[in-house]
PDB file of C-alpha atoms in Angstrom:
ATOM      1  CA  UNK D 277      83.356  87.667 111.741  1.00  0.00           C
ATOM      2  CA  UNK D 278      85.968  85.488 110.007  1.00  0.00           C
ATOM      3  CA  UNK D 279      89.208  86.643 110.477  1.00  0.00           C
ATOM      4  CA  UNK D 280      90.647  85.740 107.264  1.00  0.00           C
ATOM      5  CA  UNK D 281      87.667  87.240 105.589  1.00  0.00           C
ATOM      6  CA  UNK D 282      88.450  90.200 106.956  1.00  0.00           C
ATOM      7  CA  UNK D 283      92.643  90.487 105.995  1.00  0.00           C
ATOM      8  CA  UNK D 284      91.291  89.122 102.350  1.00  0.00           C
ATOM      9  CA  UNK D 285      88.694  92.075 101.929  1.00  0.00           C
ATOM     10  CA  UNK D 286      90.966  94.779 102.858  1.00  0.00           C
ATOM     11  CA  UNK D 287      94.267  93.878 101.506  1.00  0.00           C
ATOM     12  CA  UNK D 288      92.092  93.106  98.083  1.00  0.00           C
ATOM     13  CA  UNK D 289      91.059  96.683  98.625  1.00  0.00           C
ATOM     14  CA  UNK D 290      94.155  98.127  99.556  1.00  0.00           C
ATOM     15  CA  UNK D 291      95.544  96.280  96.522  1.00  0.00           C
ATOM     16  CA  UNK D 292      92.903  97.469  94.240  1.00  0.00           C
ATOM     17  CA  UNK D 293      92.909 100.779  95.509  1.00  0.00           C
ATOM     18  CA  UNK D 294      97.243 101.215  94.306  1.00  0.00           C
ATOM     19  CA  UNK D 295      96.551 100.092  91.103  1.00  0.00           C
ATOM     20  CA  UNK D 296      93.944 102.140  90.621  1.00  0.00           C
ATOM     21  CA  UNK D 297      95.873 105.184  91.491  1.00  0.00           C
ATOM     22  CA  UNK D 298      98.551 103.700  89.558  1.00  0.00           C
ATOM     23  CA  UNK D 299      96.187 103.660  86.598  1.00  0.00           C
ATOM     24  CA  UNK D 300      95.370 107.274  87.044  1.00  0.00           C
ATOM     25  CA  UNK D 301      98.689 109.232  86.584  1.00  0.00           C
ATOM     26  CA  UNK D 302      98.880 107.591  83.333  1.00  0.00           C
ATOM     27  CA  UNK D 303      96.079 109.909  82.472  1.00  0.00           C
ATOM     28  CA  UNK D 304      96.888 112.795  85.102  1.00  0.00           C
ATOM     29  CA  UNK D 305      95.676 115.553  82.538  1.00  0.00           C
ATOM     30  CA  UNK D 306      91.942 113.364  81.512  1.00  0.00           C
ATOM     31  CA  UNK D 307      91.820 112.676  84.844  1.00  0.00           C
ATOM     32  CA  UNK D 308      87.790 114.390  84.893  1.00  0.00           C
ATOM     33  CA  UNK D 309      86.604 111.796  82.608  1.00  0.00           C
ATOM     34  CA  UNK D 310      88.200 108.904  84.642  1.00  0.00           C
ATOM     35  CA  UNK D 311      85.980 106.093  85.677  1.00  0.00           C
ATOM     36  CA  UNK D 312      87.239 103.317  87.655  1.00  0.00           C
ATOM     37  CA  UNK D 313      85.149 100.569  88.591  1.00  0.00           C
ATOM     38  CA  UNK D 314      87.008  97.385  90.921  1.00  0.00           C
ATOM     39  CA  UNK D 315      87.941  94.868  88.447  1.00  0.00           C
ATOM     40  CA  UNK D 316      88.103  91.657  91.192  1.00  0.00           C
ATOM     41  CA  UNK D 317      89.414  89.586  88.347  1.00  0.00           C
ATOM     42  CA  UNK D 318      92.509  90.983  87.557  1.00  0.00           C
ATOM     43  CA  UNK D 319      94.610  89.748  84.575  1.00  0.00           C
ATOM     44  CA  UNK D 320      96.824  86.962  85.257  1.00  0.00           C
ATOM     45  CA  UNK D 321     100.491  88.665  86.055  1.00  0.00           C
ATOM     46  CA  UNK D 322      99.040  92.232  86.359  1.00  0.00           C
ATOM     47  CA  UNK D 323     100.965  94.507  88.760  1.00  0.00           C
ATOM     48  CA  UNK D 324     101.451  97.319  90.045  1.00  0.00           C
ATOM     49  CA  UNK D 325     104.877  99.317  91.848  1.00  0.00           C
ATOM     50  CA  UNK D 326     105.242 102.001  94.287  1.00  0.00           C
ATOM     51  CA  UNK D 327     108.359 103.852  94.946  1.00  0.00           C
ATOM     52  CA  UNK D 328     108.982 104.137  98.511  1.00  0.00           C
ATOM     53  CA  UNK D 329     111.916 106.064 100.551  1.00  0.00           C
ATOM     54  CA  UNK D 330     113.680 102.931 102.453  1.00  0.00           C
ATOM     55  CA  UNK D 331     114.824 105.386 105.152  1.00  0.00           C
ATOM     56  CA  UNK D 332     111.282 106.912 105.956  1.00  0.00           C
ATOM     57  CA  UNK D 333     108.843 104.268 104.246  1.00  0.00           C
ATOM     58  CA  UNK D 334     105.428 105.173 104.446  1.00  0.00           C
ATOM     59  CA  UNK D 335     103.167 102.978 106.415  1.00  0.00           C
ATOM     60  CA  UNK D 336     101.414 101.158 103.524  1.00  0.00           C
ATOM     61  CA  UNK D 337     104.829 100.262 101.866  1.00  0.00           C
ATOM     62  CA  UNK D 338     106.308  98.610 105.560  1.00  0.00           C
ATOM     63  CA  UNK D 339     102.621  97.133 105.491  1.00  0.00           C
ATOM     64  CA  UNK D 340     103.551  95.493 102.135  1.00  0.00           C
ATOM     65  CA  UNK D 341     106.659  94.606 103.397  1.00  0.00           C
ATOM     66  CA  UNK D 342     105.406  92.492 105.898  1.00  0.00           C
ATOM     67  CA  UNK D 343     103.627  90.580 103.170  1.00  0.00           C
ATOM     68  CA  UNK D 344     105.763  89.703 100.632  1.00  0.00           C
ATOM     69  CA  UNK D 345     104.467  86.260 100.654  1.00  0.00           C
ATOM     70  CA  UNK D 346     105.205  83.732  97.322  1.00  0.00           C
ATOM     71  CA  UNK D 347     102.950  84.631  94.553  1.00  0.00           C
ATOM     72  CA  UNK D 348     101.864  88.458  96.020  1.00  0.00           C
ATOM     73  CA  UNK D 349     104.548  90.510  96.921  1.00  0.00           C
ATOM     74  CA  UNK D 350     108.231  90.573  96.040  1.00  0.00           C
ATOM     75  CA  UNK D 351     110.334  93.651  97.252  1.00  0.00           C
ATOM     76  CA  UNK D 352     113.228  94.972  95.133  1.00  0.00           C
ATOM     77  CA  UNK D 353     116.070  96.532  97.243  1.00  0.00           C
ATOM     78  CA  UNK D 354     119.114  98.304  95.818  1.00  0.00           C
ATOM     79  CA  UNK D 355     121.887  99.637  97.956  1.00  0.00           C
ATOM     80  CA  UNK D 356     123.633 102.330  95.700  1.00  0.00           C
ATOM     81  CA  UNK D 357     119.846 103.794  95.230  1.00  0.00           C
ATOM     82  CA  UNK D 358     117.905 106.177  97.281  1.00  0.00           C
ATOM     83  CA  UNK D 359     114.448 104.293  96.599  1.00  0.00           C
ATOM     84  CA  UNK D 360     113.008 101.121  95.620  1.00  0.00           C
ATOM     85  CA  UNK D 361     110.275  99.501  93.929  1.00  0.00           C
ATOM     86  CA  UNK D 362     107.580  97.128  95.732  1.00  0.00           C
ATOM     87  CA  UNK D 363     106.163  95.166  92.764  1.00  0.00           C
ATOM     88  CA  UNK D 364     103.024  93.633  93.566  1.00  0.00           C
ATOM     89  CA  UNK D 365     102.686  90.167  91.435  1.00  0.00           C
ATOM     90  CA  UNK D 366      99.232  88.304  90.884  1.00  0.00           C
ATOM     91  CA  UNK D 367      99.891  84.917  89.607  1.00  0.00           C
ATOM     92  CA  UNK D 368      96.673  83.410  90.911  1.00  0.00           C
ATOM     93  CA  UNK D 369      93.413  83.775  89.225  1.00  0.00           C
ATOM     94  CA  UNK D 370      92.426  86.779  90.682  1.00  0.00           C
ATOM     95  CA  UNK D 371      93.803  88.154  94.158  1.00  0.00           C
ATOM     96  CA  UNK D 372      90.708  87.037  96.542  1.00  0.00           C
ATOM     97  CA  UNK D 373      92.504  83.525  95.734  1.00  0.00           C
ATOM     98  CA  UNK D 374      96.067  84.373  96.476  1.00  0.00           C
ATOM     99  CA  UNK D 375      95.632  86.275  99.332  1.00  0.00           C
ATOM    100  CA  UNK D 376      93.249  83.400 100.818  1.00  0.00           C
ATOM    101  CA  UNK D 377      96.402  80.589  99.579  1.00  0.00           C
ATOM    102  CA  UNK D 378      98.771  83.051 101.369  1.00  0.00           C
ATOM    103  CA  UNK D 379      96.932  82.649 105.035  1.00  0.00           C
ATOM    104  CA  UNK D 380      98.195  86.336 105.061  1.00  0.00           C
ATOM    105  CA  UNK D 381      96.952  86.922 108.917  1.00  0.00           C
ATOM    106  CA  UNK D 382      99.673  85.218 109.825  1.00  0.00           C
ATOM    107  CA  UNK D 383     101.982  88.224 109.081  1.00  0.00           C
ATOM    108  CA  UNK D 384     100.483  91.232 110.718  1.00  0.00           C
ATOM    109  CA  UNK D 385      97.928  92.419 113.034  1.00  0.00           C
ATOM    110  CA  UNK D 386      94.183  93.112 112.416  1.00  0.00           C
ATOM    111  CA  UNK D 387      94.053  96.265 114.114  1.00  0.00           C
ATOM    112  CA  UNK D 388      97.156  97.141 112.034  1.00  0.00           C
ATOM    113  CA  UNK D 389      95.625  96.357 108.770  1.00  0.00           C
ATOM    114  CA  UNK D 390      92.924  98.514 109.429  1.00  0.00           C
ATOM    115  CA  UNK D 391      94.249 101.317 110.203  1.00  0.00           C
ATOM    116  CA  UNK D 392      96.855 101.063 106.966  1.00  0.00           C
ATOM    117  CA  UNK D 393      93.261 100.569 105.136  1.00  0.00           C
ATOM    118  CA  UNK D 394      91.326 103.641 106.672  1.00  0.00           C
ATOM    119  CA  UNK D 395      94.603 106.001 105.716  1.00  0.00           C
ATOM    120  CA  UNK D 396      95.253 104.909 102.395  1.00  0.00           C
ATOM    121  CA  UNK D 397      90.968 104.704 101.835  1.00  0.00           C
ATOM    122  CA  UNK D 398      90.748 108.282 103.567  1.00  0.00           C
ATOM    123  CA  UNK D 399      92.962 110.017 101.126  1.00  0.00           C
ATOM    124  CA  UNK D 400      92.150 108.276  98.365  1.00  0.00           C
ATOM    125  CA  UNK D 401      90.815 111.198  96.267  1.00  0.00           C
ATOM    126  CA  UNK D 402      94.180 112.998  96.935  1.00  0.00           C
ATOM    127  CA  UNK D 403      95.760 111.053  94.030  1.00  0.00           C
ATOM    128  CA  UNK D 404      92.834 111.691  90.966  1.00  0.00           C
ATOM    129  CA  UNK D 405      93.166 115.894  91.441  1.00  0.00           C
ATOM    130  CA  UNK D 406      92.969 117.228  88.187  1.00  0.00           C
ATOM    131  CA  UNK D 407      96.044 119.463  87.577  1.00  0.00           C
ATOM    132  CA  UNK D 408      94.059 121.949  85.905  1.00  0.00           C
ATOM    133  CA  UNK D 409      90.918 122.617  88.949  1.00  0.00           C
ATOM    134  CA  UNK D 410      92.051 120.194  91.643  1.00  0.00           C
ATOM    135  CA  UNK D 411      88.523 118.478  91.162  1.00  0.00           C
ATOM    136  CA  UNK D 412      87.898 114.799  92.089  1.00  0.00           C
ATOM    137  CA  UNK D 413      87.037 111.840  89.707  1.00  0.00           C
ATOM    138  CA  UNK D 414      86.852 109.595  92.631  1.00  0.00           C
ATOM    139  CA  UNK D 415      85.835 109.834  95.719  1.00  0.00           C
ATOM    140  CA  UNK D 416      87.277 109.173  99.207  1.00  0.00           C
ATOM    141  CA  UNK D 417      86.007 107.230 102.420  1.00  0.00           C
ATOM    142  CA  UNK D 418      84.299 109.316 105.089  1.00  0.00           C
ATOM    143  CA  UNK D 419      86.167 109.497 108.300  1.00  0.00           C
ATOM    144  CA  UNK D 420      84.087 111.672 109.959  1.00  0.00           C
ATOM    145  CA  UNK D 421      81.684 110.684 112.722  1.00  0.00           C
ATOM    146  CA  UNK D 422      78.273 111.257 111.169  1.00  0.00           C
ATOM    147  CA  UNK D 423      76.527 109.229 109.104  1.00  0.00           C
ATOM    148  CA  UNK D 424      77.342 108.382 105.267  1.00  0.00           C
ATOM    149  CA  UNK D 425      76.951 106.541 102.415  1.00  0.00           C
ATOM    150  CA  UNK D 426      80.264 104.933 101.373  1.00  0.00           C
ATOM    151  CA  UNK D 427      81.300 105.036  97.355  1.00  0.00           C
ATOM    152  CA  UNK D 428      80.576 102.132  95.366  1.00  0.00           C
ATOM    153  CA  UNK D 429      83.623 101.004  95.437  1.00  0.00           C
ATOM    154  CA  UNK D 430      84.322 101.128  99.430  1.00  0.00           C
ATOM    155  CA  UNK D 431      80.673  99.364  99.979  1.00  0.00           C
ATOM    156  CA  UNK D 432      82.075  96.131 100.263  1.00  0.00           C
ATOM    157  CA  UNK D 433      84.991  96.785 102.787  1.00  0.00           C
ATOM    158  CA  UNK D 434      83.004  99.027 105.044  1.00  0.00           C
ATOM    159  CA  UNK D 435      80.691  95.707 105.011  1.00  0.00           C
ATOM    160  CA  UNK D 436      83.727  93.571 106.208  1.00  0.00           C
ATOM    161  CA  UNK D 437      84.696  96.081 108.502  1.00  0.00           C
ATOM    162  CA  UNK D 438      80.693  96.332 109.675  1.00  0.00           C
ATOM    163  CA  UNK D 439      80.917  92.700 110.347  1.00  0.00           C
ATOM    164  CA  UNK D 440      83.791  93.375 112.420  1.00  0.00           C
ATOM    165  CA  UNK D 441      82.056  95.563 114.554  1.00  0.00           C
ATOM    166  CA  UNK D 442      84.202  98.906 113.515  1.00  0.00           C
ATOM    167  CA  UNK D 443      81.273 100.656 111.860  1.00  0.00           C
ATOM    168  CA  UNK D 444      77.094 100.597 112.267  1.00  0.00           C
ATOM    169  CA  UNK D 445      74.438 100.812 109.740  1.00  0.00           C
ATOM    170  CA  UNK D 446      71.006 102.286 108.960  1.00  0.00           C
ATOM    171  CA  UNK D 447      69.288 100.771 106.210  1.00  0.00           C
ATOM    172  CA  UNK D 448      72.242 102.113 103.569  1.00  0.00           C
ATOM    173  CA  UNK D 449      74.124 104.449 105.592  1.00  0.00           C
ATOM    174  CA  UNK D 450      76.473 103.780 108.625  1.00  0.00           C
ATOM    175  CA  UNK D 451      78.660 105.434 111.172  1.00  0.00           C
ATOM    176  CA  UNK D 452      82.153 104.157 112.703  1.00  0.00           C
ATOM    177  CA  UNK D 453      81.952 102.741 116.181  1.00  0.00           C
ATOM    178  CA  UNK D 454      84.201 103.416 119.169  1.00  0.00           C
ATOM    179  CA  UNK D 455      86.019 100.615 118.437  1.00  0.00           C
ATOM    180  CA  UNK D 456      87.400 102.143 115.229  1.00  0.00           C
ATOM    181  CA  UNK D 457      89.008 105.018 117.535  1.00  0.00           C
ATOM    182  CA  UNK D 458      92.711 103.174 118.106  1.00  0.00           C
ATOM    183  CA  UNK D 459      92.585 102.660 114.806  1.00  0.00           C
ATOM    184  CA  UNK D 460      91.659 106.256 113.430  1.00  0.00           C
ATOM    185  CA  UNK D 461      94.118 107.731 115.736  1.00  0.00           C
ATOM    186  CA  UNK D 462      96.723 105.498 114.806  1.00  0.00           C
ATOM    187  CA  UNK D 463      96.462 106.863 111.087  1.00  0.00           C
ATOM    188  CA  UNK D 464      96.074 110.213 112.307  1.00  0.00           C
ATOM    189  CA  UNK D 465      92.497 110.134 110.743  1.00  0.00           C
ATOM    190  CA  UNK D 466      90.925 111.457 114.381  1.00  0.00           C
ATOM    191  CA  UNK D 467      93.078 113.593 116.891  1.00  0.00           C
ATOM    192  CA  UNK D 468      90.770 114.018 120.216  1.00  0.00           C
ATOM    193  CA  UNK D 469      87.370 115.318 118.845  1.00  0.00           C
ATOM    194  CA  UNK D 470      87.881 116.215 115.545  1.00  0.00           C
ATOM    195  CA  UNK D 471      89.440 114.702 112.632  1.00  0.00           C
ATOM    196  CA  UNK D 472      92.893 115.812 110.733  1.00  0.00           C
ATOM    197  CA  UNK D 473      90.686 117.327 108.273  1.00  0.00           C
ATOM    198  CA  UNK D 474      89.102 119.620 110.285  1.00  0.00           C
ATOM    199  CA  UNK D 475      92.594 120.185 111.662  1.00  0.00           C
ATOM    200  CA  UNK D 476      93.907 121.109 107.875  1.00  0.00           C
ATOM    201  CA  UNK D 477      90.633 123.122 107.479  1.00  0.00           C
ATOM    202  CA  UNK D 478      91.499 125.420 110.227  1.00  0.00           C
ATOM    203  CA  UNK D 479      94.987 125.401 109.467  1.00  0.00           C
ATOM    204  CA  UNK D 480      94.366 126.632 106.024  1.00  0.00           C
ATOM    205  CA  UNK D 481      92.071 129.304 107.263  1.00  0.00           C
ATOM    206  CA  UNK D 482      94.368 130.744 109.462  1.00  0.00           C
ATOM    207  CA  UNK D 483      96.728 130.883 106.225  1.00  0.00           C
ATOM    208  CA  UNK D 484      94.168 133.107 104.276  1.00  0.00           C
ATOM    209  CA  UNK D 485      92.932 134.853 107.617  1.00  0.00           C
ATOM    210  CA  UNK D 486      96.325 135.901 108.549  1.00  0.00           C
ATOM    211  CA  UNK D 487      97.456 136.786 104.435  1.00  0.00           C
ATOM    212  CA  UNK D 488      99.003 140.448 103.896  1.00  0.00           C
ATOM    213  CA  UNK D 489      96.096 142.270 102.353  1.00  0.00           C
ATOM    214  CA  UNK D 490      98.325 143.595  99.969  1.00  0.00           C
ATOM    215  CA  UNK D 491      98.898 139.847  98.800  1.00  0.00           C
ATOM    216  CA  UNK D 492      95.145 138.853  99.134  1.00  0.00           C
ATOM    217  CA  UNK D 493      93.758 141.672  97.020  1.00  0.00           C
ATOM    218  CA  UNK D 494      95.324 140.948  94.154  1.00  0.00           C
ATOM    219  CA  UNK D 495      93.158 137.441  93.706  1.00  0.00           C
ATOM    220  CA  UNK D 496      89.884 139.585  93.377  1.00  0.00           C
ATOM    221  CA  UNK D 497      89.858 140.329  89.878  1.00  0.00           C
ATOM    222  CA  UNK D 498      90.470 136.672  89.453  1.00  0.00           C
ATOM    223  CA  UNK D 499      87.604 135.465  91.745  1.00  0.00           C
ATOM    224  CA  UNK D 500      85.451 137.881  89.548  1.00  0.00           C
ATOM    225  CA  UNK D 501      85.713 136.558  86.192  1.00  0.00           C
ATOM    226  CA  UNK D 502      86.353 132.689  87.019  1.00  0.00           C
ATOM    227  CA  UNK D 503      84.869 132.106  90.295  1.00  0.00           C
ATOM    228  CA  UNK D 504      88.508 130.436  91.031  1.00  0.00           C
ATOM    229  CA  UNK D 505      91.692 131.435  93.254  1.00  0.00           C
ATOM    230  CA  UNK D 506      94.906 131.650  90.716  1.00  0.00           C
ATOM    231  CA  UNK D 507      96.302 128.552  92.061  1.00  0.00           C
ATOM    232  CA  UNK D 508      99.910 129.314  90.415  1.00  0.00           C
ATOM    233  CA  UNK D 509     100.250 132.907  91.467  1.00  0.00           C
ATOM    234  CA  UNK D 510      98.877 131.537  95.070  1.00  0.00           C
ATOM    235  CA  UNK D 511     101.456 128.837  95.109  1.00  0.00           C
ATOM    236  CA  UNK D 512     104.040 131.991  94.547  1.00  0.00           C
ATOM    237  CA  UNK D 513     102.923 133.462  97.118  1.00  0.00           C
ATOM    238  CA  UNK D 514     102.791 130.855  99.871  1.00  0.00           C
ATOM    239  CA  UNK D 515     106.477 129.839  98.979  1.00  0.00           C
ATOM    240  CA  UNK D 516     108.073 132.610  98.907  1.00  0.00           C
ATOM    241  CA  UNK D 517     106.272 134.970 101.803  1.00  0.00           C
ATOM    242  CA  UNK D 518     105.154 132.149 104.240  1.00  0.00           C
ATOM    243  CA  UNK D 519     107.937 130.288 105.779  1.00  0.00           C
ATOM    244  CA  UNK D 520     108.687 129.468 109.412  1.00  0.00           C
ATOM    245  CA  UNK D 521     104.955 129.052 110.149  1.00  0.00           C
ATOM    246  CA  UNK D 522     103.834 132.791 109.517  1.00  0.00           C
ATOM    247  CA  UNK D 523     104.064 135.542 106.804  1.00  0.00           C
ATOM    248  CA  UNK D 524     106.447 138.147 106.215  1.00  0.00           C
ATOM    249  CA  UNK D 525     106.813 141.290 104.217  1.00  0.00           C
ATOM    250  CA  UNK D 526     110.324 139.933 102.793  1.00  0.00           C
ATOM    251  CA  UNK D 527     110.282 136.958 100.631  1.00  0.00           C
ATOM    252  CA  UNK D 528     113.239 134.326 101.585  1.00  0.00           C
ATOM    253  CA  UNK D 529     114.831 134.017  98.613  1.00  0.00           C
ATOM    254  CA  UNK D 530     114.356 137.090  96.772  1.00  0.00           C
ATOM    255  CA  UNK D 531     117.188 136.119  94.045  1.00  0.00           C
ATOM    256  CA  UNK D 532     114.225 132.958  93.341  1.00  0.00           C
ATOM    257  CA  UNK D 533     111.479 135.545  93.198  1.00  0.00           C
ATOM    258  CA  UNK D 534     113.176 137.630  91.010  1.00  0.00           C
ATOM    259  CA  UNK D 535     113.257 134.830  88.497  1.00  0.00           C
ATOM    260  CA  UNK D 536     110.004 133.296  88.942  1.00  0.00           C
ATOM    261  CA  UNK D 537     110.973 129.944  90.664  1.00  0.00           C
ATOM    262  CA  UNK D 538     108.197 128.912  92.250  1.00  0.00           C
ATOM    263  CA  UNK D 539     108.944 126.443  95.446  1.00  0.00           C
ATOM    264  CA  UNK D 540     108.319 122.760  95.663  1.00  0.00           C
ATOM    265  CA  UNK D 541     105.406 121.732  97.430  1.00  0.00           C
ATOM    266  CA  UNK D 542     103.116 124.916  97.535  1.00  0.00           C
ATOM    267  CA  UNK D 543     100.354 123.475  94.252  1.00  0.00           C
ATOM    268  CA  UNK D 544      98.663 121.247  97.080  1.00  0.00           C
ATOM    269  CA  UNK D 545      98.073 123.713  99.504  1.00  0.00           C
ATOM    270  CA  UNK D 546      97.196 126.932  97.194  1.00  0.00           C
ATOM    271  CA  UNK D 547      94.710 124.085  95.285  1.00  0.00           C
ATOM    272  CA  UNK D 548      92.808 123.192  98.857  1.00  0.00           C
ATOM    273  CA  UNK D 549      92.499 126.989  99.748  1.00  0.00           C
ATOM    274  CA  UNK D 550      90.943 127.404  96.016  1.00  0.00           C
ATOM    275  CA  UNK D 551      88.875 124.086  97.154  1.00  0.00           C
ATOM    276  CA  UNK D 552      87.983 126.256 100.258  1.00  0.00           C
ATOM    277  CA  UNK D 553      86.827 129.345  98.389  1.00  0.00           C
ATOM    278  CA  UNK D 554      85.026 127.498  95.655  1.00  0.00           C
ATOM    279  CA  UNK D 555      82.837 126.022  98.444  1.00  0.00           C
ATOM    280  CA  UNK D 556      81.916 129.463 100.339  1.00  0.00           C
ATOM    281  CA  UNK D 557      84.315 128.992 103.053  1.00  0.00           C
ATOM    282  CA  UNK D 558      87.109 131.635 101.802  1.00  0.00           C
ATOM    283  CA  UNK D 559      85.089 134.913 101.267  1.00  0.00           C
ATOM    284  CA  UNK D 560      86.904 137.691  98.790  1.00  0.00           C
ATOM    285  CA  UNK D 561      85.787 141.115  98.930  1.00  0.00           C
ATOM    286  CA  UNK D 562      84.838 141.837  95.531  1.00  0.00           C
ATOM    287  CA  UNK D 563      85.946 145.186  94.049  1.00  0.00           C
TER     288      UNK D 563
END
């Protein structure tokens, strides 16, 4: 396997994978009818940003940091601001031919790379969630260890990385290798035997499991008529009667209750148990 092949395939894809999501909350409320196909001729000058936190920067933006090479990647700092703006540049003809000018293995570590790739390709449906359902326009890379067929999109990576020995195939479906493992558990992909989505599965059941039947009735007469959790009134809920890892009968800010101010961060998690229920794992006693 060619070693620069390999960097060029999956920083292409990485690349193509951030513009794409860039693309998509542009159009956050048609996101249903989105459907992106890899343009690997982008426009001359096209580019994408990112904000990132400088004091806790994700793993994809210190990846990008580390190759802000002439004609790819230029990062803009600012001191008096809290965050910053990577601004990817293509002033090539396309980016298979910058990142090949760019000798970009020079600048970080295979093992690195992929594992940057597997995280950002594993949660890649996370960021085309339709605000109304939570469904998926696009599709993200299995992680699991059973055998799948990739999306159309990921086919060609999961070839580089087949090539590279991190993944086997049967006729059109494959299966990760051991040799993938340092790089799963590096992006927190697999923990021991099972993978951090069968983690948040089980986490999210113990949520519902361990719900206050007086605050898991009411979502009934909901499931009834539309066959869907109220993802609002569930997002209520969570925020204001889970905290500190359990439920209680007191909300913790009752002066927010009173006025209906629902707490940050609660949509996600009240739109995966409503993914949960919708697929027969969340059962509702029907009145």
């Amino acid at each position: 396997m060619n070693r620069k092949i390999l960097f060029v395939e999956l920083v292409h894809s990485l690349l193509w994978m951030n513009i794409t999501k860039g693309q998509a909350h542009k159009h956050r409320e048609a996101i249903d009818t989105l459907n992106f196909v890899p343009n690997l001729q982008i426009e001359n000058k096209s580019y994408f940003t990112i904000e990132v936190d400088d004091e806790f920067p994700s793993r994809l933006e210190k990846f990008l940091r580390k190759i802000q090479v002439p004609g790819i990647c230029t990062v803009r700092d600012s001191r008096y601001e809290p965050w910053a703006k990577v601004e990817i540049q293509f002033k090539g003809p396309d980016p298979r031919t910058c990142l090949c000018d760019a000798n970009i293995g020079d600048f970080i570590q295979e093992g690195e790379l992929v594992s940057v790739f597997l995280e950002e390709a594993a949660n890649f449906d996370s960021s085309f969630e339709s605000s109304i359902d939570g469904r998926c326009a696009l599709a993200a890379l299995p992680v699991d260890w059973e055998w799948f067929t990739p999306p159309h999109y990921f086919v060609e990576p999961v070839n580089t990385l087949l090539n590279a020995g991190y993944c086997e195939t049967n006729a059109l479906k494959y299966r990760w290798t051991e040799k993938v493992r340092p790089q799963m558990e590096a992006a927190w992909l697999w923990v021991g035997d099972k993978t951090s989505f069968q983690l948040r599965e089980e986490e999210l059941l113990q949520i519902w499991n361990t719900m206050p039947e007086r605050f898991r009735m009411p979502f009934a007469q909901q499931a009834r008529e539309k066959d869907s959790l109220d993802v609002i009134n569930l997002a209520m809920i969570l925020g204001h009667f889970r905290y500190d890892g359990e439920w209680h009968e007191k909300p913790e800010n009752p002066e927010g209750l009173r006025h209906g101010i629902l707490p940050g961060g609660q949509i996600p998690t009240a739109r995966e148990l409503n993914r949960l229920f919708k697929s027969g794992k969340i059962a509702i006693k029907l009145l």
